[in-house]
Coordinates of C-alpha atoms in Angstrom, one line a residue:
X1 CA -164.3 70.8 -98.4
X2 CA -166.3 68.1 -96.6
X3 CA -164.8 65.4 -94.3
X4 CA -165.4 62.9 -97.1
X5 CA -163.7 65.0 -99.7
X6 CA -160.7 65.8 -97.5
X7 CA -160.1 62.1 -96.9
X8 CA -160.6 61.2 -100.5
X9 CA -158.1 63.7 -102.0
X10 CA -154.9 62.2 -103.0
X11 CA -156.3 58.7 -102.1
X12 CA -154.2 56.9 -104.7
X13 CA -151.0 57.7 -102.9
X14 CA -152.4 57.5 -99.4
X15 CA -153.6 53.9 -100.0
X16 CA -150.0 53.0 -100.5
X17 CA -148.8 54.3 -97.1
X18 CA -149.1 50.9 -95.5
X19 CA -147.1 49.1 -98.1
X20 CA -143.7 47.7 -97.1
X21 CA -141.0 49.8 -98.7
X22 CA -137.6 48.1 -98.7
X23 CA -135.9 50.3 -101.2
X24 CA -134.1 47.4 -102.8
X25 CA -134.0 47.2 -106.6
X26 CA -134.0 43.7 -107.9
X27 CA -131.0 42.5 -109.9
X28 CA -132.8 41.6 -113.1
X29 CA -131.9 41.8 -116.8
X30 CA -131.9 45.3 -118.3
X31 CA -135.3 46.0 -119.8
X32 CA -135.0 48.7 -122.5
X33 CA -137.9 50.9 -123.6
X34 CA -138.9 49.8 -127.2
X35 CA -140.8 51.5 -130.0
X36 CA -143.6 49.1 -129.4
X37 CA -143.8 50.3 -125.7
X38 CA -144.0 53.8 -126.8
X39 CA -146.6 53.2 -129.5
X40 CA -148.8 51.5 -127.0
X41 CA -148.5 54.2 -124.4
X42 CA -149.0 57.3 -126.6
X43 CA -152.2 59.3 -126.6
X44 CA -153.7 62.8 -126.8
X45 CA -153.0 64.2 -130.2
X46 CA -152.4 68.0 -130.2
X47 CA -150.8 70.7 -132.2
X48 CA -147.0 71.1 -131.7
X49 CA -145.6 74.3 -130.2
X50 CA -145.3 76.1 -133.5
X51 CA -148.8 75.1 -134.5
X52 CA -147.7 73.7 -137.8
X53 CA -148.0 70.0 -137.1
X54 CA -149.6 67.5 -134.7
X55 CA -148.0 65.1 -132.2
X56 CA -149.0 62.8 -129.3
X57 CA -148.2 64.6 -126.1
X58 CA -149.2 62.0 -123.4
X59 CA -147.1 58.9 -122.7
X60 CA -148.1 56.2 -120.2
X61 CA -145.2 53.8 -119.4
X62 CA -146.1 52.7 -115.9
X63 CA -145.5 49.2 -114.6
X64 CA -143.4 47.9 -117.5
X65 CA -140.3 46.9 -115.6
X66 CA -138.2 49.4 -117.5
X67 CA -134.6 50.1 -116.5
X68 CA -133.5 52.0 -119.6
X69 CA -135.6 54.7 -121.3
X70 CA -133.0 56.0 -123.8
X71 CA -135.5 55.6 -126.6
X72 CA -137.7 58.3 -125.2
X73 CA -135.3 61.2 -126.1
X74 CA -136.6 61.5 -129.6
X75 CA -140.2 62.2 -128.5
X76 CA -139.6 65.9 -127.8
X77 CA -143.3 66.9 -127.8
X78 CA -144.3 64.8 -124.7
X79 CA -145.9 66.9 -122.1
X80 CA -147.5 64.3 -119.7
X81 CA -145.4 61.3 -118.7
X82 CA -146.0 58.5 -116.2
X83 CA -143.0 56.4 -115.4
X84 CA -144.2 55.0 -112.1
X85 CA -143.5 51.5 -110.9
X86 CA -140.5 50.8 -113.1
X87 CA -136.8 50.0 -112.2
X88 CA -135.3 53.3 -113.4
X89 CA -132.1 54.7 -111.9
X90 CA -131.3 57.2 -114.7
X91 CA -133.8 59.8 -116.0
X92 CA -131.2 61.7 -118.0
X93 CA -133.0 60.9 -121.3
X94 CA -135.8 63.2 -120.2
X95 CA -133.5 66.2 -120.7
X96 CA -134.6 66.5 -124.3
X97 CA -138.3 66.6 -123.3
X98 CA -138.2 70.3 -122.8
X99 CA -142.0 70.7 -123.1
X100 CA -142.7 68.3 -120.3
X101 CA -145.4 69.7 -117.9
X102 CA -146.3 66.7 -115.7
X103 CA -144.1 63.8 -114.6
X104 CA -144.8 60.9 -112.3
X105 CA -141.6 59.0 -111.3
X106 CA -140.2 57.0 -108.4
X107 CA -136.5 57.9 -108.2
X108 CA -134.4 60.7 -106.8
X109 CA -133.2 62.8 -109.7
X110 CA -132.2 66.3 -110.6
X111 CA -135.1 67.7 -112.6
X112 CA -133.8 71.3 -113.0
X113 CA -133.2 70.8 -116.8
X114 CA -136.9 70.3 -117.4
X115 CA -137.6 74.0 -117.4
X116 CA -141.4 73.8 -118.1
X117 CA -142.1 71.0 -115.5
X118 CA -145.0 72.1 -113.3
X119 CA -146.1 68.8 -111.5
X120 CA -143.7 66.3 -110.0
X121 CA -144.6 63.1 -108.1
X122 CA -142.0 61.1 -106.3
X123 CA -144.4 59.5 -103.8
X124 CA -143.9 56.1 -102.2
X125 CA -140.1 56.1 -102.3
X126 CA -137.5 56.0 -99.5
X127 CA -136.3 59.6 -99.5
X128 CA -135.1 60.6 -96.0
X129 CA -134.5 64.3 -96.9
X130 CA -134.8 66.6 -99.9
X131 CA -131.2 67.7 -100.1
X132 CA -130.6 66.1 -103.5
X133 CA -134.0 67.0 -105.0
X134 CA -133.7 69.9 -107.3
X135 CA -136.6 71.2 -109.3
X136 CA -137.0 73.8 -112.1
X137 CA -138.3 77.3 -111.2
X138 CA -141.6 76.4 -113.0
X139 CA -142.4 73.6 -110.6
X140 CA -145.8 74.3 -108.8
X141 CA -146.8 70.9 -107.3
X142 CA -144.5 68.5 -105.5
X143 CA -145.8 65.2 -104.2
X144 CA -143.6 63.4 -101.6
X145 CA -146.3 61.2 -100.0
X146 CA -145.1 58.0 -98.2
X147 CA -141.4 58.6 -98.0
X148 CA -139.2 58.7 -94.9
X149 CA -138.5 62.5 -94.8
X150 CA -137.6 63.7 -91.3
X151 CA -136.6 67.3 -92.0
X152 CA -136.8 70.1 -94.5
X153 CA -134.2 72.8 -95.2
X154 CA -133.4 75.5 -97.8
X155 CA -136.5 74.9 -99.9
X156 CA -137.0 78.5 -100.8
X157 CA -133.9 78.5 -103.0
X158 CA -134.9 75.4 -105.0
X159 CA -138.7 75.5 -105.0
X160 CA -139.4 79.2 -104.9
X161 CA -142.6 79.0 -107.0
X162 CA -144.1 75.9 -105.4
X163 CA -147.8 76.3 -104.6
X164 CA -148.7 72.8 -103.4
X165 CA -146.5 70.5 -101.2
X166 CA -147.6 67.0 -100.3
X167 CA -145.8 65.4 -97.3
X168 CA -148.3 62.9 -95.9
X169 CA -147.1 59.8 -94.4
X170 CA -143.4 60.8 -93.7
X171 CA -141.5 61.1 -90.5
X172 CA -141.6 64.8 -89.9
X173 CA -141.5 66.0 -86.3
X174 CA -142.0 69.7 -87.0
X175 CA -143.1 72.2 -89.6
X176 CA -139.8 74.0 -89.4
X177 CA -137.8 74.6 -92.6
X178 CA -140.5 75.1 -95.2
X179 CA -140.0 78.8 -95.9
X180 CA -141.9 78.9 -99.2
X181 CA -143.6 82.3 -99.5
X182 CA -145.7 81.3 -102.6
X183 CA -147.0 78.1 -101.0
X184 CA -150.8 77.8 -101.0
X185 CA -151.5 74.3 -99.9
X186 CA -149.5 72.2 -97.4
X187 CA -150.4 68.6 -96.5
X188 CA -148.6 67.0 -93.6
X189 CA -151.0 64.4 -92.3
X190 CA -149.8 61.1 -90.8
X191 CA -146.4 62.3 -89.7
X192 CA -145.1 62.5 -86.1
X193 CA -145.3 66.3 -85.8
X194 CA -145.1 67.4 -82.1
X195 CA -145.0 71.2 -82.6
X196 CA -145.6 73.9 -85.1
X197 CA -143.0 76.5 -86.0
X198 CA -141.1 78.2 -88.8
X199 CA -144.2 79.2 -90.6
X200 CA -143.6 83.0 -90.6
X201 CA -143.0 83.1 -94.3
X202 CA -146.1 81.2 -95.3
X203 CA -148.0 84.4 -96.0
X204 CA -150.0 83.0 -98.9
X205 CA -150.9 79.7 -97.4
X206 CA -154.6 78.8 -97.8
X207 CA -154.8 75.2 -96.7
X208 CA -152.9 73.5 -93.8
X209 CA -153.6 69.8 -93.3
X210 CA -152.1 68.3 -90.1
X211 CA -154.4 65.4 -89.3
X212 CA -153.1 62.4 -87.3
X213 CA -150.0 63.8 -85.8
X214 CA -148.9 64.4 -82.1
X215 CA -149.6 68.1 -81.8
X216 CA -150.5 69.3 -78.3
X217 CA -150.7 73.1 -78.9
X218 CA -151.4 75.3 -81.9
X219 CA -148.6 77.7 -80.9
X220 CA -146.8 78.5 -84.1
X221 CA -149.8 79.9 -86.0
X222 CA -148.9 83.5 -86.5
X223 CA -150.2 86.9 -87.8
X224 CA -148.3 86.5 -91.1
X225 CA -150.7 83.7 -92.2
X226 CA -153.3 86.2 -93.4
X227 CA -154.6 83.9 -96.2
X228 CA -155.2 80.7 -94.2
X229 CA -158.8 79.5 -94.9
X230 CA -158.7 75.8 -94.0
X231 CA -157.0 74.2 -91.0
X232 CA -157.3 70.5 -90.2
X233 CA -155.7 69.2 -86.9
X234 CA -158.0 66.3 -86.4
X235 CA -156.7 63.3 -84.5
X236 CA -154.0 65.1 -82.5
X237 CA -153.4 65.8 -78.8
X238 CA -154.7 69.3 -78.4
X239 CA -155.9 69.3 -74.8
X240 CA -157.5 72.6 -73.6
X241 CA -158.4 76.2 -74.3
X242 CA -154.8 77.4 -73.6
X243 CA -153.6 75.3 -76.4
X244 CA -155.8 76.9 -79.0
X245 CA -155.3 80.6 -78.2
X246 CA -153.0 81.0 -81.2
X247 CA -156.1 80.7 -83.4
X248 CA -156.6 84.4 -82.8
X249 CA -153.7 85.1 -85.1
X250 CA -155.7 83.7 -88.1
X251 CA -159.2 84.8 -87.0
X252 CA -159.8 87.1 -89.9
X253 CA -159.2 84.6 -92.7
X254 CA -160.0 81.1 -91.3
X255 CA -163.3 79.7 -92.6
X256 CA -163.0 76.0 -91.9
X257 CA -161.5 74.4 -88.8
X258 CA -161.4 70.6 -88.1
X259 CA -160.4 69.8 -84.5
X260 CA -162.4 66.6 -83.9
X261 CA -160.7 63.7 -82.1
X262 CA -158.7 66.0 -79.9
X263 CA -159.2 66.1 -76.1
X264 CA -160.2 69.8 -76.3
X265 CA -163.5 68.9 -78.0
X266 CA -164.8 67.3 -74.8
X267 CA -165.3 70.7 -73.2
X268 CA -169.0 71.5 -72.7
X269 CA -168.5 74.9 -74.4
X270 CA -166.1 73.8 -77.0
X271 CA -167.9 75.2 -80.0
X272 CA -168.8 78.5 -78.4
X273 CA -165.2 79.1 -77.3
X274 CA -163.9 78.4 -80.8
X275 CA -166.4 80.9 -82.3
X276 CA -165.3 83.5 -79.8
X277 CA -161.8 83.1 -81.1
X278 CA -162.8 82.9 -84.8
X279 CA -165.8 85.2 -85.5
X280 CA -165.6 84.6 -89.2
X281 CA -165.5 80.8 -89.0
X282 CA -168.1 79.1 -91.3
X283 CA -167.7 75.5 -90.4
X284 CA -166.3 73.7 -87.3
X285 CA -165.7 70.0 -87.7
X286 CA -168.7 68.5 -89.6
X287 CA -171.1 71.2 -88.8
X288 CA -171.7 74.8 -90.0
X289 CA -171.5 77.5 -87.4
X290 CA -175.1 78.6 -86.6
X291 CA -176.5 82.1 -86.0
X292 CA -177.4 81.0 -82.5
X293 CA -173.8 80.1 -81.8
X294 CA -172.6 83.4 -83.1
X295 CA -175.0 85.3 -80.8
X296 CA -174.0 83.2 -77.8
X297 CA -170.3 83.8 -78.5
X298 CA -170.8 87.6 -78.8
X299 CA -172.8 87.6 -75.5
X300 CA -170.1 85.6 -73.7
X301 CA -167.4 88.0 -75.1
X302 CA -169.4 91.0 -73.9
X303 CA -169.7 89.5 -70.4
X304 CA -166.0 88.8 -70.2
X305 CA -165.2 92.3 -71.3
X306 CA -167.5 93.8 -68.7
X307 CA -166.0 91.7 -66.0
X308 CA -162.5 92.9 -67.0
X309 CA -163.5 96.5 -67.0
X310 CA -165.3 96.5 -63.6
X311 CA -163.1 98.3 -61.1
X312 CA -162.0 96.2 -58.1

């Protein structure tokens, strides 16, 4: 993943992080979902579950000012639904949409009854925690970008099968409390994280994105993270070699490391020191690790080993 790609991913939500969020719902007349709204938003004709008929399975209802979607309950074949930028406070009519796979919504709701739901987007709200957010066991991707979440707790019991968790632009101070053993991708850029911890159960994590936080040391990375391939801590406060020694714990798996815009990169032997810690690294910041750098790192390691073994 290039620097351009990593910044482009999830750009739709990230663009909204600077918007003012008041959390106030305007007191307007109730706007009910109509058959006309539904007809305009339906698309993607497919076979129904039993294969004996056809039905539209995608419904786009974004930005319609809706406050009541009761009429949707009869459209049981919907699998992809966008309800973003409405004025909804009750999503209970979705209970009959048992084939729903993908939902984009903007209110705190229990979604456990949607037993096939795999993708849930509640970005750009004013959630301060996840205590009331309950998902079905089928949920794989949860997007919480741009809320006000400060802490996480007891996620393993409610999101045991989650593979991707988006937490950019919240108010997290630590990585404690995630405890999701099936998680593959964790995005926590633009929080206020000061230290790493509580990641012992993230044994299947492949991507860890921590750009633009306040991290001073990488202590917290651990030997259990045997699948981690991509780590981005760009734009933090990592100062010196002592602060990066925990990289040794993920040296067998890590392929890409982004450490630019940290004080530690000002060291004259920064790249060589990193390659010494991470012999399998393929890319450091914007540049591939060269064969010359690998040779130099091996030679320096050999020199250090010889110095340590020389008797006094």
